[in-house]
mmCIF file of C-alpha atoms in Angstrom:
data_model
loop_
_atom_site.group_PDB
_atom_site.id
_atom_site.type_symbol
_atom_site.label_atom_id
_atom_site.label_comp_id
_atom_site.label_asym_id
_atom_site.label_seq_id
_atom_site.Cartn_x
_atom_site.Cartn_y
_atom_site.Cartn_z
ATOM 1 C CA UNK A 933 -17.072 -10.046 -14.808
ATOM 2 C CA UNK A 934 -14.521 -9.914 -12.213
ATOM 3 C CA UNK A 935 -14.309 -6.370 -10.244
ATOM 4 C CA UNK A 936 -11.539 -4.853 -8.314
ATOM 5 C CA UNK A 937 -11.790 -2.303 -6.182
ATOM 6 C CA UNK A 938 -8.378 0.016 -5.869
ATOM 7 C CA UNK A 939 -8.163 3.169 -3.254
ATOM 8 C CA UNK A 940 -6.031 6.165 -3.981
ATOM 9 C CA UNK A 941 -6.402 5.214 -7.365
ATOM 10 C CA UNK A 942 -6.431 8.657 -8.977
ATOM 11 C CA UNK A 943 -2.328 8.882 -9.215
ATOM 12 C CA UNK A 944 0.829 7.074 -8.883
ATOM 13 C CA UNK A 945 1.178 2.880 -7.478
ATOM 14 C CA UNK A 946 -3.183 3.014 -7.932
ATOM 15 C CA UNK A 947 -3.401 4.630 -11.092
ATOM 16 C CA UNK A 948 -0.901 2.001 -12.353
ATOM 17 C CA UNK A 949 -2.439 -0.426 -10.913
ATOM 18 C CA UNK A 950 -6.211 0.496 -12.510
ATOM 19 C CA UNK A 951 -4.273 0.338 -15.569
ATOM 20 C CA UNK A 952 -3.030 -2.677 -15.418
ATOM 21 C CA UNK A 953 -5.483 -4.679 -13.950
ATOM 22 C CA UNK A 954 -7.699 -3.319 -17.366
ATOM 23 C CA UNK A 955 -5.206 -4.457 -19.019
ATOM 24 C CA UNK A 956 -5.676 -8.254 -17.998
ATOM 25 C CA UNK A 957 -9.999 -7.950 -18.274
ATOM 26 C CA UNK A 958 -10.740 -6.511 -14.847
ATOM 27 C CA UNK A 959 -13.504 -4.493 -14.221
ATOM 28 C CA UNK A 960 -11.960 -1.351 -11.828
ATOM 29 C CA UNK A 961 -13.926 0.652 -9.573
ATOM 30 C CA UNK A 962 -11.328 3.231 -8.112
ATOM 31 C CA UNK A 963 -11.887 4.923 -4.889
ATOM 32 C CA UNK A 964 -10.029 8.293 -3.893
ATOM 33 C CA UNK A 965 -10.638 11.654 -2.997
ATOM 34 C CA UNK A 966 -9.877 12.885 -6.839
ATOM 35 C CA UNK A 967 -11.177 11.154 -9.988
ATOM 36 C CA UNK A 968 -9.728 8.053 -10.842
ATOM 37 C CA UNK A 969 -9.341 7.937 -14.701
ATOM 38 C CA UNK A 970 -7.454 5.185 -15.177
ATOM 39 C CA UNK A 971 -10.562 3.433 -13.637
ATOM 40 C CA UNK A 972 -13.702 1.735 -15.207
ATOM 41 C CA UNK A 973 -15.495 3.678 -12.373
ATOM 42 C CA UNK A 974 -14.803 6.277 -9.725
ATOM 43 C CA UNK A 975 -16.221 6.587 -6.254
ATOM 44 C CA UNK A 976 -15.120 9.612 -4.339
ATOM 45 C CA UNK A 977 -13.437 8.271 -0.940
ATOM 46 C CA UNK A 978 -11.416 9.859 1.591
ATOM 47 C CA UNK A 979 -10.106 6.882 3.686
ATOM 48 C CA UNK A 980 -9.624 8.551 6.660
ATOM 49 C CA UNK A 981 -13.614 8.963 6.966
ATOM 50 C CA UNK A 982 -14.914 5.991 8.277
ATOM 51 C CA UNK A 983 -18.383 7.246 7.379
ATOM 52 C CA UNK A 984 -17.078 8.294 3.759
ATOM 53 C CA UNK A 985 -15.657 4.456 3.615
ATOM 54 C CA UNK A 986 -19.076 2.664 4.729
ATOM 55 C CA UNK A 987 -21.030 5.420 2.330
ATOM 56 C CA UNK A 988 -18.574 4.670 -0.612
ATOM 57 C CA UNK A 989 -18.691 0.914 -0.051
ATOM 58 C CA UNK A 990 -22.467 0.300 -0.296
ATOM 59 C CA UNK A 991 -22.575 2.481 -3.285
ATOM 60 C CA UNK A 992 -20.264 0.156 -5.126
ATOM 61 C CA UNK A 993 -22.294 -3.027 -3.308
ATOM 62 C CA UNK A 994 -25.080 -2.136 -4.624
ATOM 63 C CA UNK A 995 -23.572 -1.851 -8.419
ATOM 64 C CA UNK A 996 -21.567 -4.952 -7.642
ATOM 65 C CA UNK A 997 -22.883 -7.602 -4.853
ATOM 66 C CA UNK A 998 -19.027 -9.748 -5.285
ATOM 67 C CA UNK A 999 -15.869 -7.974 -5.122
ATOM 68 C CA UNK A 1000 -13.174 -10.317 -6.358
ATOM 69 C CA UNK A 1001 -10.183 -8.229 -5.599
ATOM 70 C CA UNK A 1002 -10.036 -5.424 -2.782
ATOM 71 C CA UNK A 1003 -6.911 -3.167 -3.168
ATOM 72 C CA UNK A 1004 -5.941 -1.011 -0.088
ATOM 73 C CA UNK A 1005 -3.413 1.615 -1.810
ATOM 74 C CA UNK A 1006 -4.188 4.581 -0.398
ATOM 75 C CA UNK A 1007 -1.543 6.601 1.637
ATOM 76 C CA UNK A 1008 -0.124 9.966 2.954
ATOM 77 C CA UNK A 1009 3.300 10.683 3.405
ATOM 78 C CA UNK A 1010 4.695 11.812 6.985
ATOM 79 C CA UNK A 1011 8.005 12.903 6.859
ATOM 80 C CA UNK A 1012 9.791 14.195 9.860
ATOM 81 C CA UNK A 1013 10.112 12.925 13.476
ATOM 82 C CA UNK A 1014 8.112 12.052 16.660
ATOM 83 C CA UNK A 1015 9.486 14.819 18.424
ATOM 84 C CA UNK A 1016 8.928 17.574 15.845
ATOM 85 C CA UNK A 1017 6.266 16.673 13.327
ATOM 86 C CA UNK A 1018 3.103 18.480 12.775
ATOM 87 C CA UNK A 1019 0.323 16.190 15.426
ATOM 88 C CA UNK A 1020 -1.878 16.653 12.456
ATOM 89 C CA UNK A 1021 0.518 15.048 10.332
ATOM 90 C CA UNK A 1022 0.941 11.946 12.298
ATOM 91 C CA UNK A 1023 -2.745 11.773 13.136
ATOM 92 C CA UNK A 1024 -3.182 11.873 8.712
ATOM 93 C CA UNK A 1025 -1.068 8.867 8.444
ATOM 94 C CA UNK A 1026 -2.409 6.526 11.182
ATOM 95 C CA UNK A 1027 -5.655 7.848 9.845
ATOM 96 C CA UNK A 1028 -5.496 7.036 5.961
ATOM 97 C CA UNK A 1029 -2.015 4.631 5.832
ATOM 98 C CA UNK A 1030 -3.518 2.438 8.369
ATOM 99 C CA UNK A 1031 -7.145 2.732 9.368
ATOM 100 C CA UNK A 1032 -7.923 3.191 6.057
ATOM 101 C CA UNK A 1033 -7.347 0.317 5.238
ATOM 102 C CA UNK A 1034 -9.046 -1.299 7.836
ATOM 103 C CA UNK A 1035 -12.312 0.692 7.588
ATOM 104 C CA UNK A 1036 -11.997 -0.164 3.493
ATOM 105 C CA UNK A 1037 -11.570 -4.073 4.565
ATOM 106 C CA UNK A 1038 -14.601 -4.148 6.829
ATOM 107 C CA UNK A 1039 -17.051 -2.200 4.673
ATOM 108 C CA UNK A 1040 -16.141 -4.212 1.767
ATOM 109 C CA UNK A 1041 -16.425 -7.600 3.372
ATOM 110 C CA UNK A 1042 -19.369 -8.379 2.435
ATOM 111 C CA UNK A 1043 -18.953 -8.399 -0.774
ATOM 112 C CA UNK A 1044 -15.925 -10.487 -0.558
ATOM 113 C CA UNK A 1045 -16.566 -14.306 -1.233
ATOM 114 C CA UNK A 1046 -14.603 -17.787 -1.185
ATOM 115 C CA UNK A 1047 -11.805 -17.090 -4.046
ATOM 116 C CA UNK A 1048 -11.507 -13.296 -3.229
ATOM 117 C CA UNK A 1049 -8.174 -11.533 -2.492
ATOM 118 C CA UNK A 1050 -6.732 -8.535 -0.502
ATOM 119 C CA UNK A 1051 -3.675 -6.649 -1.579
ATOM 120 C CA UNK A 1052 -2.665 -4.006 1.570
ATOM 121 C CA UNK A 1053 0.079 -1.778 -0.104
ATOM 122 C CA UNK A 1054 2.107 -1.419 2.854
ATOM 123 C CA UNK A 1055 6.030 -0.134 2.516
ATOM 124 C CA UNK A 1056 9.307 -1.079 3.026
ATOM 125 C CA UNK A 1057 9.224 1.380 5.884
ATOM 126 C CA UNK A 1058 6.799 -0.513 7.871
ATOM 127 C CA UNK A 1059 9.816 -3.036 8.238
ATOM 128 C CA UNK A 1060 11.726 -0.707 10.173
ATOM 129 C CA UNK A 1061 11.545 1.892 12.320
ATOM 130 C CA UNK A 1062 11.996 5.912 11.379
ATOM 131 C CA UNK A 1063 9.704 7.934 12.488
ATOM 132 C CA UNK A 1064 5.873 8.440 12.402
ATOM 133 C CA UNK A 1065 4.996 7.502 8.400
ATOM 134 C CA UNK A 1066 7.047 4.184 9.318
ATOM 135 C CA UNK A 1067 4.957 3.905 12.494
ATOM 136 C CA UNK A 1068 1.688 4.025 10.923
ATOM 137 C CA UNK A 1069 3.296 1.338 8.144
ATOM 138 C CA UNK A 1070 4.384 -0.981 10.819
ATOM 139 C CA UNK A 1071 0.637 -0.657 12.257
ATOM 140 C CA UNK A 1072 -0.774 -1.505 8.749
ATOM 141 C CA UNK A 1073 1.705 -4.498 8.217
ATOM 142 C CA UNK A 1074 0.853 -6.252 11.434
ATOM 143 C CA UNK A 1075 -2.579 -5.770 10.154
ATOM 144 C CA UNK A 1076 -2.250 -7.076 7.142
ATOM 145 C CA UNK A 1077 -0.584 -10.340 8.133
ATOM 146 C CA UNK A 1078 -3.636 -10.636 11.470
ATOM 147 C CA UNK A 1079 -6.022 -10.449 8.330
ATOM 148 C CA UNK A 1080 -4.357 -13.139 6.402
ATOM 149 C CA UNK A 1081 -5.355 -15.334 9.082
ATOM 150 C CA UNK A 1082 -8.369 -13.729 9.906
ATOM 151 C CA UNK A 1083 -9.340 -14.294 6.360
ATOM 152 C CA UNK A 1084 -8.297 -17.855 5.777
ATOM 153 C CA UNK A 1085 -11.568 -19.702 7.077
ATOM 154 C CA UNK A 1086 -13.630 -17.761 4.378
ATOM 155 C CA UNK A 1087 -11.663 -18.546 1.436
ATOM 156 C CA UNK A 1088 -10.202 -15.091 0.965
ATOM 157 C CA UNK A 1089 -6.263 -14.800 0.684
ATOM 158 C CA UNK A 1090 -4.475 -11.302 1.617
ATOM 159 C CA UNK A 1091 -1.512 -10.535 -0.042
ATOM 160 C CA UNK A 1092 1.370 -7.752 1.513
ATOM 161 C CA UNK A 1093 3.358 -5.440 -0.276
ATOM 162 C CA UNK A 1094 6.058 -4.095 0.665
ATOM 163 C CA UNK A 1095 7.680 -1.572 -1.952
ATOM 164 C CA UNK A 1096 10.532 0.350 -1.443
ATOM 165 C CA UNK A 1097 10.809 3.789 -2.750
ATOM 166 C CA UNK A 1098 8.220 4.711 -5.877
ATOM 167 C CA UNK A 1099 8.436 8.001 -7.835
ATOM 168 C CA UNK A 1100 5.131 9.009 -7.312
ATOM 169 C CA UNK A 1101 3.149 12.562 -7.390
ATOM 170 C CA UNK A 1102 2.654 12.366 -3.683
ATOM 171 C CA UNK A 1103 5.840 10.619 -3.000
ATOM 172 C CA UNK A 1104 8.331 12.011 -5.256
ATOM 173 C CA UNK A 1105 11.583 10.627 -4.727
ATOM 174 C CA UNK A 1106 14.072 11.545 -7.120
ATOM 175 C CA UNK A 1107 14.621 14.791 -5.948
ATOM 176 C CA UNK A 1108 15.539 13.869 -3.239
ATOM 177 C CA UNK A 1109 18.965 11.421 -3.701
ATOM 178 C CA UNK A 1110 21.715 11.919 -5.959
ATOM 179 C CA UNK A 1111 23.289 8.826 -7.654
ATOM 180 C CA UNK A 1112 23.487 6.029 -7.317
ATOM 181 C CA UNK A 1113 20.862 5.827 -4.297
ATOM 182 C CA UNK A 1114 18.975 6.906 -7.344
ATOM 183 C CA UNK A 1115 18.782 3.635 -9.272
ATOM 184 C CA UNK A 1116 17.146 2.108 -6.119
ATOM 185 C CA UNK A 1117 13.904 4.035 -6.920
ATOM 186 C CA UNK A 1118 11.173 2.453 -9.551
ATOM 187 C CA UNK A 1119 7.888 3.813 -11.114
ATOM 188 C CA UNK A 1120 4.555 2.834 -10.734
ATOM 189 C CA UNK A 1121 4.061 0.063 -13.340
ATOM 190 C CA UNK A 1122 6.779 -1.944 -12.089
ATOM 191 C CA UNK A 1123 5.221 -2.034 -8.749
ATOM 192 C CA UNK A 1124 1.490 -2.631 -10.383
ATOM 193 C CA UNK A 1125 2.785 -5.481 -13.069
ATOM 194 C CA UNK A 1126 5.002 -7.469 -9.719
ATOM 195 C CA UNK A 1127 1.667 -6.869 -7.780
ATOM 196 C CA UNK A 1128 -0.561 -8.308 -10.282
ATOM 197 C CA UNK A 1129 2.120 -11.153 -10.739
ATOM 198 C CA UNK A 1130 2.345 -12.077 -7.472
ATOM 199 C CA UNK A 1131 -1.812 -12.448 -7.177
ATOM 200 C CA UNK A 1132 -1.454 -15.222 -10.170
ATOM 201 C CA UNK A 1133 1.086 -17.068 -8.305
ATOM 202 C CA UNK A 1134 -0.378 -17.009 -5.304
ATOM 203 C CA UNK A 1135 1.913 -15.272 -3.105
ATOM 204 C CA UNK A 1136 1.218 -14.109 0.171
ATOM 205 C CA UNK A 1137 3.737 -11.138 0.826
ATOM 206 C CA UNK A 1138 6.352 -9.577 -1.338
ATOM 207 C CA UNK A 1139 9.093 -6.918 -1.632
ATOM 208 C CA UNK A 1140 9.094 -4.579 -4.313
ATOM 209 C CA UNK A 1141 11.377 -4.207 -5.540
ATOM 210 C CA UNK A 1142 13.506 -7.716 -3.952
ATOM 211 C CA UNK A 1143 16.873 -5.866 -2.915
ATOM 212 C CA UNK A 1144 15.320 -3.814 -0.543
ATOM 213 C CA UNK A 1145 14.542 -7.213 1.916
ATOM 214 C CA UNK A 1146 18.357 -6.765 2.918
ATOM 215 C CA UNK A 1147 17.253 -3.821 4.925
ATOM 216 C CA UNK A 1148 14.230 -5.512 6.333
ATOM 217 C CA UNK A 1149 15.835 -8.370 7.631
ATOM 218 C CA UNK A 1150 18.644 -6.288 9.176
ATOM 219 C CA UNK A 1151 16.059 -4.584 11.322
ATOM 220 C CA UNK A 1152 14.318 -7.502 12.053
ATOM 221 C CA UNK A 1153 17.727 -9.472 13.348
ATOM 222 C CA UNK A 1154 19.625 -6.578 14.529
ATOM 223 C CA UNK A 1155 17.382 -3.993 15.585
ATOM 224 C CA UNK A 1156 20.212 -1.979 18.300
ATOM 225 C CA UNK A 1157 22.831 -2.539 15.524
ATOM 226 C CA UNK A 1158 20.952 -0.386 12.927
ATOM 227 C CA UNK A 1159 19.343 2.015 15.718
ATOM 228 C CA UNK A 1160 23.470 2.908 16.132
ATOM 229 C CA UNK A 1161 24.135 3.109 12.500
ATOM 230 C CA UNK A 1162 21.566 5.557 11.959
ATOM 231 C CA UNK A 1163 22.753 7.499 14.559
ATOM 232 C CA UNK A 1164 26.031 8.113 13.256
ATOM 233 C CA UNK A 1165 24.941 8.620 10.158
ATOM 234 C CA UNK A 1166 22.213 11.028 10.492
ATOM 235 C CA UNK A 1167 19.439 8.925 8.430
ATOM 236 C CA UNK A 1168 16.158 10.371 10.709
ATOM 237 C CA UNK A 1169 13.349 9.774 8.383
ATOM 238 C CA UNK A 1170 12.629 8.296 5.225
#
């Protein structure tokens, strides 16, 4: 029986992806801080809590010894800027979007043998640079990529997502653009199905959907050329 384990899988990107993964004969455990019914089994998780992490994780040890697939999903939003957002938001998103995931990836290690994988759900927005949600991204990509070669010597391959912006319950988006930004937005399932994809091909880090890397590799190349063009045109946070 091969078991996954999926945080913030109780809605949106993790509920899809509990689904899916069913769907093709795995065994979910899902880990959040609301039932999970899309899972096989639920935990109750807040990521944040390092102690809540280490609790949840030898709970699900002791069920299941080998976790072949460790999904870090889990994530706040954090809207707004440095200069003007709530401290305790930006102290939620380093918390859960980024040390979450590292607390969930050490806890779970030792259940995780030669052949297992790591998905980090990370976000467009950790390729660029607005404000404190794409902050705590950032922190979580460069974490996810140290991992990969962290990882390597033990057998266990980590795969990044990046996915660009998901109509989710905590992350709705389609209220928030008019068209055509609009048709740049996906659901769930197309994220879970390219994630789940990607794992059987073997890829190490994606983009989700593709014709959002445009806007990563303009950061990455022209970093003062896209600081100016978001100053003239207003775009503060994402």
């Amino acid at each position: 029986m091969r078991v996954a384990v999926v945080t913030g899988a109780s809605s949106g990107i993790g509920a899809a992806l509990c689904r899916t993964l069913r769907e093709r004969d795995w065994y979910v455990v899902g880990l959040s801080r609301t039932p999970a019914s899309e899972a096989d089994e639920y935990e109750p998780c807040d990521v944040s809590d390092r102690a809540a992490v280490d609790a949840a994780a030898a709970a699900v040890l002791a069920r299941h010894p080998e976790v072949s697939l460790l999904i870090n999903n889990a994530g706040v939003s954090a809207r707004g800027l440095f200069i003007d957002a709530a401290p305790d938001a930006i102290e939620a998103a380093i918390e859960t979007n980024y040390l979450g995931s590292v607390w969930c990836l050490r806890a779970f290690l030792p259940g995780l043998a030669d052949g297992s994988r790591v998905v980090n759900i990370v976000s467009v927005a950790g390729m660029v640079a607005i404000g404190p949600y794409s902050a705590a991204k950032h922190a979580q990509l460069a974490f996810s990529r140290s991992v990969a070669v962290e990882l390597a010597p033990r057998g266990i391959s980590v795969l990044t997502v990046n996915p660009g912006f998901v109509e989710t319950p905590g992350f709705p988006q389609r209220t928030r653009f008019r068209f055509p930004l609009r048709l740049l937005i996906v659901d769930p399932p197309f994220v879970a199905t390219r994630i789940l994809d990607s794992l059987e091909k073997g890829r190490r880090e994606i983009v989700v959907p593709r014709w959002y890397r445009p806007a990563a590799l303009s950061q990455a190349l022209a970093p003062s050329l896209v600081a100016r063009a978001r100053t003239r045109l207003g775009i503060h946070d994402l």
